[in-house]
Amino acid sequence: MGMVLAKKRQSTVFQTKKPAIDVQVFKFGGAAVKDPAAIRNVATILKNYASESLLIVVSAMGKTTNALEKIVAAHAQQNGEAPLLLEALKTAHYQAMGELFPADHEVFDQVNDTFVEIEWVLDEEPHDNYDYMYDQIVSVGELVSSKIVGAYLTQEGLPTQWLDARDVVQTNELYREAWVNWPETEARFQKNAAPMLEKPGFVITQGFIGSTIENFTTTLGRDGSDYSAAIFSFCGKAQGMTIWKDAPGVFSADPRFFPGAALLEKMSYEEAIAMTYYGAKIIHLKTVGPLQDRNIPLRVKSFLEPSGEGTLISAENPDTYPALVAVEANQALLKISNLDYSFVNEQHLELVFKTISDLRMQLTFLQNTPMHFLISVFDQENKVNQFVEQVQSTLKVEVATGLELLNVRHADAAMIAELCKNRSIYAELSAGATTQLLTKLEL
Ligand code: ASP
Ligand code: MG
């Protein structure tokens, strides 16, 4: 009898427990918060969502991340320019704030205190680990923009709490490209973000940044704010996530180069993952996976035309897709063969991949043929030459540079021929719906 009663009491407790809140995650990139007019526009959009439980993820304002990267480089070179570059960046931020806030607003001190963290780094000798130093400096862009946007929303009658993303997103120590520790991040979300979301009003946080277990700041890779929004969506089991961009949605190809490009109304998670994997610059590569895992729909839409529907990325698979094209410029093709004319074997491949990984080269194409192993990579810094130097005692490498990789999906032979009409083809590979073509534009 006692047992039954105990059970009943438990279930009553369960029933009266507050239902989980319906969180929505919105991400605004650098262009959406680039200046006072843009920030005002964000506030106007958000007034339509005043009653919702919104978690807002913002990037650094405009081109701030590029400016911060220059400060890191200048500090590393000790060329004396870092403090000047920092002054210019601070001035730009204070000017924008001057247009948004009265002069005695507390946000000025908050932003100043955040920039001081860069001054501390600049006062020291450059750190041996460039990537570590980079993350400590570059993360300030998001910290500052989130403070400014949050304070502005609050001022406009949309009370907004500020959440430090580093109290949620826990990563490993791979600075500049840190990997998320998912179980720990989910636990920290429950502890630090969920209670804020339960209160009325919005919560604003930073994209792009995280923290190691020892509380050192990390970043998730350039354009990582989309991914951050997906991390928060995953942890909060969000009802939906929206990326607000300066484009009406996802296009079948970059409309700047392909005038016939069409806006896609819908696409499946798989298609979005494939498109980003094959180089479409629509959203950060790692964004869709966590959303798919929890079946969270993603909308990509325009902050310039917020009434437009944009593109919905979900589990639903449309019947057909137009041909999708993504172009990756600045590719080097490496044609690798064995010095003694035998086949490229497993040991050779181990050397190839280890060298690629050590040099942190970005692989975009991979094909094995009987006599050659073909790869293409982004032709960055001096990495291709370093690669050749490191393998040349074992392998022969022929290099072609200045190539463009066309990644095409859902295209028939006629479309591909049309795409390649002014190009020479260096390598080609088809698998499933995808064709990859390494090409050079003929002059
Ligand atoms: N601010 C970072 C960048 O410019 C992250 C982002 O915008 O997504 O790469
Ligand atoms: Mg961005």
Coordinates of N, CA and C and ligand atoms in Angstrom, one line a residue, residues 27 29-31 59 223-226, ligand 2:
K27 N 20.3 33.3 -35.3 CA 21.7 33.7 -35.4 C 21.8 34.9 -36.4
G29 N 24.6 37.1 -38.3 CA 26.0 37.2 -38.6 C 26.6 38.6 -38.6
G30 N 27.8 38.8 -39.0 CA 28.5 40.1 -38.9 C 27.8 41.1 -39.7
A31 N 27.3 40.8 -40.9 CA 26.6 41.8 -41.7 C 25.3 42.3 -41.1
S59 N 27.5 37.2 -34.3 CA 28.9 37.3 -34.7 C 29.5 38.7 -34.3
D223 N 33.8 31.7 -39.5 CA 32.4 31.6 -39.8 C 31.7 30.6 -38.9
G224 N 32.3 30.3 -37.8 CA 31.8 29.3 -36.9 C 30.5 29.7 -36.1
S225 N 30.0 30.9 -36.3 CA 28.8 31.3 -35.5 C 27.6 30.5 -35.9
D226 N 27.5 30.1 -37.1 CA 26.4 29.2 -37.5 C 26.4 27.9 -36.7
Ligands
MG2 MG 29.7 35.3 -40.7

